[in-house]
């Protein structure tokens, strides 16, 4: 513990990180006190929540200990849509200093609000995130998360500033400018979506920018699930350590959980965000260690308290002590979202499985996308994979063999036969934010 | 004695062949010959050009995945049986031909066979010992004036 705390090149432990190391008993006290306060606040100010408690014959007094949280009703994504835009706010507009919104692929977006205090807590947890990833004052952070309604850009920005680092608010997109900043500004840390960084690696190669020769030593990646193999690919092509961070707008944005130097699970900032795991089918609480859907309760949120929000993310809670000394429980890296699940001919398939298969065959992750169609009532899954110099051959037979191996690996891992198509390089759209890996043309 | 052949990956859909050829034409590169091997799903375009380094650069810059392979050119009389004779030599030497394509020169009575071998160096020894004429790059390109070449190409022996 001492090593992590004091082994910091900039002169030590950042005070913002203190809550990461609270003794477990003390942490539980804080959690219980905050849980009772937030439940009371929601009951008092959010009609939907009050109605649901009333319907169950519950009052905030029902919370006597932390485990009582399981008595409370869940909040789900459609609750935010149904009360669009401000129906779940617990603060008057005069106290709200910020609004963000999700772009929303279907229907109305989800709107979230923050009071001054909420913005401060958000900056604090993002500062703790960056500190856990080994950043400190003196680091130059290229923030390539999108600025705007998306929470990524501003969340990371405020956090890096709170830490005392230098922030370059370059925002998402404009790859040439990203490379220019990366090369010329002495950038030591970069944050963006992992798929965008893979794209940057590719473009840096083409532009002759040697990423390994730059001072860049930390990558802070989030906003979409990514695999360990993708991390290996990123770390092999750069001199940086790639960290996974986790968050969602409904809870605060980025800053809900972060990896530490151990790169083995993400510490949940559970003094602010209380994690539970439930069975996604029955809603029953599952013990630590069991895999299920992550449910989060905002313990300190003022403008928009979220009580038992169902994230749709599948993970498990790790209680074993971490090598870094943080006492915060960890969640396993989220490889899949129950929202991402594709059900095809009765088989559940996750894009991360397809990714694992492609990596297994090619050694590095090629650009790919999944296309779902329906032919005479039968679902078909096609996977388009861009040809890379590593697998390309002048011999038809060799290329056919690559195609067969890819199709076979996917069939083996996903249990479903796919139509594998090799496509020309750069024909699959590159994401500047979250990668869109699945095109569903089934019109279900 | 060996020639550098550029190969690139194409999807098998209409119009894909034009783009790479336009790229190299725009760079003023002289195309000697080409061969297209295709399956229902994709195609592999193989090119022999004089300025192969430049062509490779131009194609890669335009986003193509380019593969560089050494091939061997042999000239035979452009008459029935010319190809068969050459093949007989290779067969009896037990050399594995991955694929080959041929084109005729517009001037003269020679056809050029382009061979892709597993082991081009050994193949050259065998071809020469059999009295066949292996054409090197300098000689091959001297045959051709600018704008000529790119004659009928054919494929044989595809798919090991
Ligand atoms: Zn740790």
Coordinates of C-alpha atoms and ligand atoms in Angstrom, one line a residue:
Chain A
X1 CA 0.0 0.0 0.0
X2 CA 2.8 2.4 0.9
X3 CA 4.5 1.9 -2.4
X4 CA 1.5 2.9 -4.4
X5 CA 0.8 5.8 -2.2
X6 CA 4.2 7.3 -2.1
X7 CA 5.9 6.0 -5.2
X8 CA 4.5 8.9 -7.3
X9 CA 6.9 10.7 -9.5
X10 CA 5.3 14.1 -8.8
X11 CA 5.8 13.9 -5.1
X12 CA 3.2 11.5 -3.8
X13 CA -0.3 10.6 -3.2
X14 CA -3.0 13.0 -4.3
X15 CA -5.3 14.0 -1.5
X16 CA -8.3 13.3 -3.7
X17 CA -7.5 9.6 -3.6
X18 CA -7.9 9.4 0.2
X19 CA -11.3 7.8 0.2
X20 CA -10.0 5.0 -2.0
X21 CA -8.2 3.7 1.0
X22 CA -10.8 4.0 3.7
X23 CA -11.0 1.0 6.1
X24 CA -13.9 -1.2 5.0
X25 CA -15.9 -0.6 8.2
X26 CA -15.6 3.2 7.9
X27 CA -16.6 3.0 4.2
X28 CA -19.7 1.1 5.2
X29 CA -20.7 3.8 7.7
X30 CA -20.3 6.4 5.0
X31 CA -22.3 4.4 2.5
X32 CA -25.2 3.8 5.0
X33 CA -25.4 7.4 6.0
X34 CA -25.4 8.6 2.4
X35 CA -27.8 5.9 1.3
X36 CA -30.4 6.9 3.9
X37 CA -30.0 10.5 2.9
X38 CA -30.3 9.9 -0.9
X39 CA -33.4 7.7 -0.4
X40 CA -35.1 10.3 1.7
X41 CA -34.2 13.0 -0.9
X42 CA -35.6 11.0 -3.8
X43 CA -38.7 10.1 -1.8
X44 CA -39.3 13.7 -1.0
X45 CA -38.6 15.2 -4.5
X46 CA -39.1 12.6 -7.1
X47 CA -42.8 11.6 -7.6
X48 CA -42.1 8.4 -9.5
X49 CA -39.8 7.1 -6.7
X50 CA -42.3 8.1 -4.0
X51 CA -45.2 6.3 -5.8
X52 CA -43.1 3.2 -6.1
X53 CA -42.2 3.1 -2.5
X54 CA -45.8 3.9 -1.5
X55 CA -47.0 1.1 -3.6
X56 CA -44.7 -1.3 -1.7
X57 CA -45.7 0.2 1.6
X58 CA -42.2 1.4 2.2
X59 CA -40.8 4.6 3.5
X60 CA -37.1 5.8 3.7
X61 CA -37.1 4.5 7.2
X62 CA -37.0 0.9 5.7
X63 CA -33.3 1.4 5.3
X64 CA -31.8 0.3 8.6
X65 CA -28.7 -1.3 7.1
X66 CA -27.0 -1.5 3.7
X67 CA -28.5 -4.8 2.8
X68 CA -32.0 -3.2 3.0
X69 CA -31.2 -1.6 -0.3
X70 CA -32.5 -4.8 -1.9
X71 CA -36.0 -3.8 -0.7
X72 CA -36.1 -0.8 -3.0
X73 CA -37.5 -0.8 -6.5
X74 CA -35.2 -0.7 -9.5
X75 CA -34.9 2.3 -11.8
X76 CA -34.5 1.4 -15.5
X77 CA -33.6 3.3 -18.6
X78 CA -37.1 3.7 -19.8
X79 CA -37.9 5.5 -16.6
X80 CA -35.7 8.3 -17.8
X81 CA -37.3 8.3 -21.2
X82 CA -40.8 8.3 -19.7
X83 CA -40.1 11.3 -17.5
X84 CA -38.2 13.2 -20.3
X85 CA -36.7 15.6 -19.9
X86 CA -36.5 16.6 -16.2
X87 CA -39.0 14.3 -14.5
X88 CA -36.5 12.6 -12.2
X89 CA -34.8 15.8 -11.0
X90 CA -34.8 16.2 -7.3
X91 CA -33.5 19.8 -7.4
X92 CA -35.2 23.0 -8.6
X93 CA -33.9 24.3 -11.9
X94 CA -32.3 27.2 -10.0
X95 CA -29.8 24.7 -8.5
X96 CA -29.0 22.8 -11.7
X97 CA -25.8 24.1 -13.2
X98 CA -25.3 21.6 -16.0
X99 CA -27.3 19.3 -18.3
X100 CA -26.0 16.5 -20.4
X101 CA -27.9 14.1 -22.7
X102 CA -27.3 10.8 -24.4
X103 CA -27.7 10.9 -28.1
X104 CA -30.1 8.0 -27.9
X105 CA -30.4 5.7 -30.9
X106 CA -34.1 5.3 -30.7
X107 CA -36.8 7.8 -29.5
X108 CA -36.1 10.5 -26.9
X109 CA -32.7 11.0 -25.5
X110 CA -31.9 10.7 -21.8
X111 CA -31.3 14.0 -20.0
X112 CA -29.2 14.2 -16.8
X113 CA -28.7 17.2 -14.6
X114 CA -26.0 18.3 -12.1
X115 CA -26.0 20.7 -9.2
X116 CA -22.8 22.6 -8.3
X117 CA -22.1 19.9 -5.7
X118 CA -22.7 17.1 -8.3
X119 CA -20.2 18.7 -10.6
X120 CA -17.7 18.8 -7.8
X121 CA -18.2 15.2 -6.9
X122 CA -17.9 14.2 -10.6
X123 CA -14.6 16.1 -10.8
X124 CA -13.4 14.4 -7.6
X125 CA -14.1 10.9 -8.9
X126 CA -12.5 11.6 -12.2
X127 CA -9.4 13.0 -10.4
X128 CA -9.4 9.8 -8.4
X129 CA -9.7 7.9 -11.7
X130 CA -6.7 9.6 -13.2
X131 CA -4.7 9.2 -10.0
X132 CA -5.5 5.5 -10.0
X133 CA -4.2 5.4 -13.6
X134 CA -0.9 6.9 -12.3
X135 CA -1.4 10.5 -13.4
X136 CA -0.5 13.6 -11.4
X137 CA 0.3 17.3 -11.7
X138 CA 2.8 17.8 -14.5
X139 CA 1.1 15.3 -16.8
X140 CA -0.2 16.6 -20.1
X141 CA -3.5 15.0 -20.9
X142 CA -4.9 14.9 -24.4
X143 CA -8.6 14.6 -23.9
X144 CA -10.1 13.1 -27.0
X145 CA -13.4 12.2 -25.5
X146 CA -16.1 14.2 -27.3
X147 CA -17.0 17.5 -25.7
X148 CA -20.7 18.3 -25.8
X149 CA -23.8 16.6 -24.6
X150 CA -21.8 13.4 -24.2
X151 CA -20.4 13.3 -20.6
X152 CA -17.0 11.9 -21.6
X153 CA -15.3 15.1 -22.7
X154 CA -16.3 17.4 -19.8
X155 CA -16.1 14.7 -17.2
X156 CA -12.5 13.9 -18.1
X157 CA -11.7 17.6 -18.5
X158 CA -12.8 18.6 -15.0
X159 CA -11.2 15.5 -13.4
X160 CA -7.8 16.2 -15.0
X161 CA -7.9 19.8 -14.0
X162 CA -8.9 18.9 -10.4
X163 CA -5.9 16.6 -10.3
X164 CA -3.6 19.5 -11.4
X165 CA -2.7 18.0 -14.7
X166 CA -2.6 20.0 -18.0
X167 CA -5.6 19.3 -20.1
X168 CA -5.7 19.7 -23.9
X169 CA -9.4 19.8 -24.8
X170 CA -9.0 18.5 -28.3
X171 CA -12.3 16.6 -28.2
X172 CA -13.1 13.7 -30.5
X173 CA -12.4 13.3 -34.2
X174 CA -10.1 15.1 -36.6
X175 CA -7.4 12.4 -36.5
X176 CA -4.7 14.5 -38.2
X177 CA -5.0 17.2 -35.5
X178 CA -4.9 14.5 -32.8
X179 CA -1.7 13.2 -34.2
X180 CA -0.2 16.7 -34.4
X181 CA -1.0 17.4 -30.8
X182 CA 0.2 14.0 -29.7
X183 CA 3.5 14.5 -31.5
X184 CA 4.1 18.1 -30.7
X185 CA 2.7 18.9 -27.2
X186 CA 4.6 16.4 -25.1
X187 CA 1.4 14.5 -24.3
X188 CA 2.0 12.0 -21.5
X189 CA -1.6 10.7 -21.2
X190 CA -4.5 10.4 -23.6
X191 CA -8.1 9.6 -23.1
X192 CA -10.6 8.4 -25.7
X193 CA -12.6 5.4 -26.6
X194 CA -10.4 2.3 -27.2
X195 CA -11.7 1.8 -30.7
X196 CA -10.8 5.3 -31.6
X197 CA -7.3 4.8 -30.2
X198 CA -6.9 1.7 -32.3
X199 CA -7.8 3.9 -35.3
X200 CA -5.2 6.4 -34.1
X201 CA -2.5 3.7 -34.0
X202 CA -3.3 2.8 -37.5
X203 CA -3.2 6.3 -38.8
X204 CA -0.1 7.1 -36.9
X205 CA 1.6 4.2 -38.7
X206 CA 0.5 5.6 -42.0
X207 CA 1.6 9.1 -41.2
X208 CA 5.0 7.9 -40.0
X209 CA 4.4 9.0 -36.4
X210 CA 6.4 6.7 -34.0
X211 CA 4.1 6.3 -31.0
X212 CA 6.7 4.4 -29.1
X213 CA 9.1 7.3 -29.3
X214 CA 6.7 9.7 -27.7
X215 CA 6.4 10.6 -24.0
X216 CA 2.9 9.1 -24.0
X217 CA 2.8 6.6 -21.1
X218 CA -0.8 6.3 -20.0
X219 CA -4.0 5.7 -22.0
X220 CA -7.3 6.1 -20.2
X221 CA -10.0 4.3 -22.2
X222 CA -13.7 3.9 -21.7
X223 CA -17.2 4.5 -22.9
X224 CA -17.5 1.1 -24.6
X225 CA -16.6 -2.5 -23.8
X226 CA -13.2 -3.7 -25.0
X227 CA -11.3 -6.9 -24.6
X228 CA -8.0 -7.8 -23.0
X229 CA -6.7 -8.8 -26.4
X230 CA -7.4 -5.2 -27.6
X231 CA -5.5 -3.9 -24.6
X232 CA -2.6 -6.2 -25.6
X233 CA -2.7 -4.8 -29.1
X234 CA -2.7 -1.2 -27.9
X235 CA 0.2 -1.8 -25.5
X236 CA 2.2 -3.7 -28.1
X237 CA 2.0 -0.8 -30.5
X238 CA 2.7 2.0 -28.1
X239 CA 4.8 2.6 -25.0
X240 CA 1.7 3.3 -22.9
X241 CA -0.2 1.4 -20.2
X242 CA -3.8 1.1 -21.2
X243 CA -6.4 1.5 -18.4
X244 CA -10.1 0.8 -18.5
X245 CA -12.5 3.2 -16.9
X246 CA -16.2 2.8 -16.5
X247 CA -19.1 5.1 -16.1
X248 CA -22.5 6.0 -17.5
X249 CA -24.4 9.3 -17.9
X250 CA -27.3 8.2 -15.8
X251 CA -25.0 7.8 -12.8
X252 CA -22.6 10.7 -13.4
X253 CA -20.7 10.0 -16.6
X254 CA -17.1 8.6 -16.5
X255 CA -15.8 8.2 -13.0
X256 CA -17.9 5.4 -11.6
X257 CA -15.0 2.9 -11.6
X258 CA -11.4 2.8 -12.7
X259 CA -8.6 0.4 -13.0
X260 CA -5.4 0.9 -11.0
X261 CA -1.8 0.0 -11.6
X262 CA -2.7 -3.7 -11.1
X263 CA -4.9 -3.6 -14.3
X264 CA -7.0 -6.3 -12.7
X265 CA -10.6 -5.2 -12.2
X266 CA -12.0 -1.7 -11.8
X267 CA -12.3 -0.1 -8.3
X268 CA -15.8 1.3 -7.9
X269 CA -15.9 4.7 -6.2
X270 CA -18.4 3.1 -3.9
X271 CA -18.4 6.0 -1.4
X272 CA -20.5 7.7 -4.1
X273 CA -21.8 4.9 -6.3
X274 CA -23.1 1.8 -4.5
X275 CA -22.7 -1.4 -6.6
X276 CA -24.9 -4.5 -6.5
X277 CA -25.1 -7.5 -8.8
X278 CA -28.5 -9.0 -9.7
X279 CA -29.8 -11.8 -11.7
X280 CA -30.9 -10.0 -14.9
X281 CA -33.8 -12.4 -15.4
X282 CA -35.3 -12.5 -11.9
X283 CA -33.9 -9.3 -10.4
X284 CA -32.8 -11.2 -7.3
X285 CA -29.7 -9.9 -5.5
X286 CA -26.6 -12.0 -6.1
X287 CA -23.6 -12.3 -3.7
X288 CA -20.2 -10.8 -4.4
X289 CA -18.3 -13.0 -6.9
X290 CA -21.4 -14.1 -8.8
X291 CA -21.8 -12.9 -12.4
X292 CA -24.9 -10.8 -13.2
X293 CA -26.1 -7.4 -14.1
X294 CA -24.5 -4.4 -12.4
X295 CA -27.0 -2.2 -10.5
X296 CA -25.8 1.2 -9.2
X297 CA -27.2 3.7 -6.6
X298 CA -25.8 7.2 -6.5
X299 CA -25.1 7.9 -2.8
X300 CA -24.4 11.6 -3.0
X301 CA -26.2 12.8 -6.2
X302 CA -28.3 15.9 -5.5
X303 CA -29.9 16.8 -8.9
X304 CA -30.8 13.4 -10.0
X305 CA -30.5 10.6 -7.5
X306 CA -30.6 7.2 -9.2
X307 CA -31.8 4.4 -6.9
X308 CA -30.8 0.9 -8.0
X309 CA -30.3 1.8 -11.6
X310 CA -30.0 -1.2 -13.8
X311 CA -27.0 -0.7 -16.0
X312 CA -27.5 -3.7 -18.4
X313 CA -23.8 -4.3 -17.9
X314 CA -22.7 -7.9 -17.1
X315 CA -19.9 -8.3 -14.5
X316 CA -19.1 -9.6 -11.1
X317 CA -17.8 -8.0 -7.9
X318 CA -14.3 -8.9 -6.7
X319 CA -13.8 -8.6 -3.0
X320 CA -10.2 -9.9 -2.8
X321 CA -7.8 -7.2 -1.6
X322 CA -6.0 -5.4 -4.5
X323 CA -2.3 -5.1 -4.9
X324 CA -2.6 -1.3 -5.0
X325 CA -4.0 -1.1 -1.5
X326 CA -7.3 0.4 -2.4
X327 CA -10.1 -0.9 -0.2
X328 CA -12.8 -0.1 -2.8
X329 CA -14.3 -3.3 -4.2
X330 CA -13.6 -4.0 -7.8
X331 CA -15.8 -5.1 -10.7
X332 CA -14.5 -7.3 -13.4
X333 CA -13.9 -5.6 -16.7
X334 CA -17.2 -5.4 -18.6
X335 CA -16.9 -7.4 -21.7
X336 CA -20.5 -7.4 -22.5
X337 CA -23.7 -5.4 -22.1
X338 CA -26.9 -7.2 -22.0
X339 CA -28.0 -4.6 -24.5
X340 CA -25.3 -5.7 -26.9
X341 CA -26.6 -9.3 -26.9
X342 CA -27.7 -10.5 -30.3
X343 CA -30.2 -13.3 -30.3
X344 CA -29.9 -15.1 -33.5
X345 CA -31.8 -18.3 -34.2
X346 CA -32.2 -18.7 -30.4
X347 CA -28.5 -18.4 -29.7
X348 CA -27.1 -15.5 -27.6
X349 CA -24.1 -13.9 -29.3
X350 CA -22.0 -11.0 -28.0
X351 CA -19.8 -8.9 -30.3
X352 CA -17.0 -9.4 -27.8
X353 CA -17.1 -13.1 -28.6
X354 CA -16.7 -12.4 -32.3
X355 CA -13.9 -10.1 -31.4
X356 CA -12.1 -12.8 -29.4
X357 CA -12.4 -15.2 -32.4
X358 CA -10.9 -12.7 -34.8
X359 CA -8.1 -11.9 -32.4
X360 CA -7.4 -15.6 -31.9
X361 CA -6.9 -16.1 -35.7
X362 CA -5.2 -12.8 -36.6
X363 CA -3.2 -12.0 -33.5
X364 CA -4.4 -8.4 -33.7
X365 CA -7.9 -7.1 -34.0
X366 CA -9.0 -6.2 -37.5
X367 CA -11.8 -3.7 -38.2
X368 CA -15.0 -5.7 -38.4
X369 CA -18.7 -5.4 -38.3
X370 CA -21.6 -7.7 -37.8
X371 CA -24.6 -7.5 -40.2
X372 CA -27.8 -9.2 -39.3
X373 CA -30.4 -9.9 -41.9
X374 CA -33.5 -12.1 -42.2
X375 CA -34.0 -14.3 -45.2
X376 CA -37.4 -16.1 -45.5
X377 CA -37.9 -15.9 -41.8
X378 CA -34.4 -17.1 -40.9
X379 CA -31.9 -14.9 -39.2
X380 CA -28.5 -14.6 -40.9
X381 CA -25.3 -13.3 -39.4
X382 CA -22.6 -12.0 -41.6
X383 CA -19.2 -10.7 -40.3
X384 CA -17.3 -8.4 -42.5
X385 CA -13.6 -8.3 -41.8
X386 CA -11.1 -5.9 -43.3
X387 CA -8.1 -7.6 -44.9
X388 CA -4.8 -6.6 -43.2
X389 CA -1.3 -6.8 -44.7
X390 CA -0.6 -9.5 -42.1
X391 CA -3.1 -12.0 -43.5
X392 CA -3.2 -10.9 -47.2
X393 CA -1.6 -13.2 -49.7
X394 CA -1.2 -13.3 -53.4
X395 CA -2.5 -16.8 -53.4
X396 CA -6.2 -17.5 -53.5
X397 CA -5.9 -20.7 -51.6
X398 CA -4.1 -19.0 -48.7
X399 CA -6.7 -16.2 -48.5
X400 CA -9.5 -18.7 -48.6
X401 CA -7.9 -20.5 -45.7
X402 CA -7.8 -17.3 -43.7
X403 CA -11.4 -16.8 -44.4
X404 CA -12.3 -20.4 -43.4
X405 CA -10.2 -20.1 -40.2
X406 CA -12.0 -16.9 -39.2
X407 CA -15.4 -18.4 -39.8
X408 CA -14.5 -21.5 -37.9
X409 CA -13.2 -19.6 -34.9
X410 CA -16.4 -17.6 -34.7
X411 CA -18.5 -20.7 -35.1
X412 CA -16.6 -22.4 -32.3
X413 CA -16.8 -19.5 -29.9
X414 CA -20.3 -18.3 -30.6
X415 CA -21.9 -21.6 -31.6
X416 CA -23.3 -20.2 -34.8
X417 CA -22.4 -20.4 -38.4
X418 CA -21.7 -17.1 -40.0
X419 CA -21.1 -15.8 -43.5
X420 CA -17.6 -14.4 -43.3
X421 CA -16.7 -11.8 -45.9
X422 CA -13.3 -10.3 -46.4
X423 CA -13.6 -6.7 -47.3
X424 CA -11.1 -4.1 -48.6
X425 CA -9.2 -2.0 -46.0
X426 CA -10.8 1.2 -44.8
X427 CA -14.3 0.2 -46.0
X428 CA -15.7 -0.2 -42.6
X429 CA -16.6 3.1 -41.0
X430 CA -14.2 4.3 -38.2
X431 CA -15.7 5.5 -35.0
X432 CA -14.7 8.7 -33.5
X433 CA -16.8 7.9 -30.5
X434 CA -18.4 4.5 -29.7
X435 CA -17.8 1.9 -32.3
X436 CA -20.9 0.7 -34.1
X437 CA -20.2 -2.9 -34.5
X438 CA -23.6 -4.3 -35.2
X439 CA -25.9 -3.4 -38.1
X440 CA -29.3 -5.0 -37.6
X441 CA -31.3 -5.1 -40.8
X442 CA -33.8 -7.6 -39.6
X443 CA -36.6 -5.1 -39.0
X444 CA -37.9 -7.1 -36.0
Chain B
X1 CA 16.3 -12.9 -62.8
X2 CA 13.2 -12.6 -60.7
X3 CA 10.5 -10.0 -61.2
X4 CA 8.6 -8.2 -58.5
X5 CA 4.9 -8.7 -58.6
X6 CA 2.4 -6.5 -56.7
X7 CA -0.8 -8.1 -55.5
X8 CA -3.8 -6.4 -54.0
X9 CA -7.0 -7.4 -52.4
X10 CA -10.3 -6.5 -54.1
X11 CA -13.9 -7.2 -53.1
X12 CA -15.7 -9.1 -55.8
X13 CA -18.2 -6.4 -56.8
X14 CA -18.6 -4.3 -59.9
X15 CA -16.2 -1.4 -60.5
X16 CA -13.5 -2.5 -58.0
X17 CA -10.9 -3.2 -60.6
X18 CA -10.9 0.4 -61.9
X19 CA -9.8 2.3 -58.8
X20 CA -6.3 0.8 -58.3
X21 CA -5.5 0.9 -62.0
X22 CA -6.5 4.5 -62.1
X23 CA -4.3 5.3 -59.2
X24 CA -1.2 3.9 -60.9
X25 CA -2.1 5.4 -64.3
X26 CA -2.5 8.8 -62.6
X27 CA 1.1 8.3 -61.2
X28 CA 2.3 7.8 -64.8
X29 CA 3.3 4.2 -64.1
X30 CA 3.6 1.8 -67.0
X31 CA 1.5 -1.3 -66.6
X32 CA 3.2 -4.3 -68.2
X33 CA 0.5 -6.9 -67.5
X34 CA -2.1 -7.9 -65.0
X35 CA -3.9 -10.9 -63.9
X36 CA -7.1 -11.2 -61.8
X37 CA -7.8 -14.3 -59.8
X38 CA -11.2 -14.3 -58.2
X39 CA -13.6 -16.3 -56.2
X40 CA -17.3 -15.6 -55.6
X41 CA -16.3 -13.4 -52.7
X42 CA -13.1 -11.6 -53.5
X43 CA -10.4 -11.1 -56.0
X44 CA -6.6 -10.8 -56.1
X45 CA -5.2 -8.4 -58.6
X46 CA -1.6 -9.1 -59.6
X47 CA 0.4 -6.5 -61.4
X48 CA 3.7 -6.4 -63.1
X49 CA 5.0 -2.9 -63.5
X50 CA 8.4 -1.4 -64.2
X51 CA 8.3 1.1 -61.3
X52 CA 7.1 -1.3 -58.7
X53 CA 8.4 0.6 -55.7
X54 CA 6.5 3.7 -56.8
X55 CA 3.4 1.7 -57.7
X56 CA 3.5 0.1 -54.3
X57 CA 3.8 3.4 -52.5
X58 CA 0.9 4.9 -54.6
X59 CA -1.4 2.0 -53.9
X60 CA -0.6 1.7 -50.2
X61 CA -1.1 5.5 -49.9
X62 CA -4.5 5.1 -51.6
X63 CA -5.4 2.5 -48.9
X64 CA -4.9 -0.8 -50.6
X65 CA -3.3 -3.8 -48.9
X66 CA -0.4 -4.6 -51.2
X67 CA 1.7 -7.8 -51.2
X68 CA 5.1 -8.1 -52.9
X69 CA 6.0 -11.4 -54.4
X70 CA 8.9 -12.6 -56.6
X71 CA 7.8 -14.3 -59.8
X72 CA 9.7 -15.7 -62.8
X73 CA 9.1 -14.8 -66.4
X74 CA 9.9 -17.2 -69.3
X75 CA 9.4 -16.4 -72.9
X76 CA 8.1 -19.1 -75.3
X77 CA 7.2 -19.1 -78.9
X78 CA 3.7 -17.8 -79.3
X79 CA 2.4 -20.9 -81.1
X80 CA 0.4 -24.0 -80.1
X81 CA 2.4 -26.1 -77.7
X82 CA 4.7 -23.4 -76.5
X83 CA 3.2 -23.4 -73.1
X84 CA 3.0 -27.1 -72.9
X85 CA 6.7 -27.5 -73.5
X86 CA 7.6 -25.2 -70.6
X87 CA 5.2 -26.9 -68.3
X88 CA 6.6 -30.4 -69.1
X89 CA 10.0 -29.2 -68.0
X90 CA 8.8 -28.0 -64.7
X91 CA 6.6 -31.0 -64.1
X92 CA 9.4 -33.5 -64.7
X93 CA 11.6 -31.5 -62.3
X94 CA 8.8 -31.8 -59.6
X95 CA 8.5 -28.0 -59.2
X96 CA 5.3 -26.8 -57.7
X97 CA 3.7 -23.9 -59.6
X98 CA 1.4 -21.9 -57.3
X99 CA -0.1 -20.2 -60.3
X100 CA 0.8 -18.8 -63.7
X101 CA -0.5 -16.4 -66.3
X102 CA 0.6 -15.5 -69.7
X103 CA 0.5 -12.7 -72.2
X104 CA 1.8 -12.1 -75.7
X105 CA 3.9 -9.3 -76.8
X106 CA 2.4 -7.2 -79.5
X107 CA 5.6 -7.1 -81.5
X108 CA 7.3 -10.3 -82.3
X109 CA 6.2 -13.9 -81.9
X110 CA 6.9 -14.5 -78.3
X111 CA 4.6 -15.0 -75.4
X112 CA 5.6 -14.4 -71.8
X113 CA 4.7 -16.8 -69.0
X114 CA 4.7 -15.4 -65.5
X115 CA 5.2 -18.2 -62.9
X116 CA 4.7 -18.0 -59.1
X117 CA 6.8 -20.8 -57.5
X118 CA 7.3 -21.8 -54.0
X119 CA 11.0 -21.7 -54.6
X120 CA 11.8 -19.3 -57.5
X121 CA 15.5 -19.7 -57.3
X122 CA 15.4 -23.4 -57.8
X123 CA 12.9 -23.0 -60.6
X124 CA 15.2 -20.7 -62.4
X125 CA 18.0 -23.2 -62.3
X126 CA 15.7 -25.9 -63.7
X127 CA 14.3 -23.7 -66.4
X128 CA 17.7 -22.7 -67.6
X129 CA 19.1 -26.2 -67.5
X130 CA 16.2 -27.2 -69.8
X131 CA 17.2 -24.5 -72.2
X132 CA 14.3 -22.2 -71.5
X133 CA 14.9 -18.5 -71.6
X134 CA 14.3 -16.7 -68.3
X135 CA 13.5 -13.1 -68.9
X136 CA 14.8 -10.6 -66.3
X137 CA 13.2 -7.2 -65.6
X138 CA 15.5 -5.2 -67.8
X139 CA 14.9 -7.4 -70.8
X140 CA 11.2 -7.7 -70.2
X141 CA 10.6 -4.0 -69.9
X142 CA 12.8 -3.2 -72.9
X143 CA 10.4 -5.2 -75.0
X144 CA 7.6 -2.8 -74.3
X145 CA 7.1 0.7 -75.4
X146 CA 5.0 2.9 -73.2
X147 CA 1.3 2.2 -73.5
X148 CA 1.9 -1.3 -74.8
X149 CA 1.6 -4.5 -72.9
X150 CA -1.3 -5.4 -70.7
X151 CA -2.3 -7.9 -73.3
X152 CA -4.7 -10.8 -72.7
X153 CA -3.9 -12.4 -69.4
X154 CA -5.0 -15.8 -68.5
X155 CA -5.0 -17.8 -65.3
X156 CA -4.0 -21.4 -64.8
X157 CA -3.2 -23.7 -62.0
X158 CA -5.0 -21.6 -59.4
X159 CA -5.6 -22.7 -55.9
X160 CA -2.8 -25.0 -54.9
Ligands
LIG1 ZN1 -6.1 -1.7 -7.2

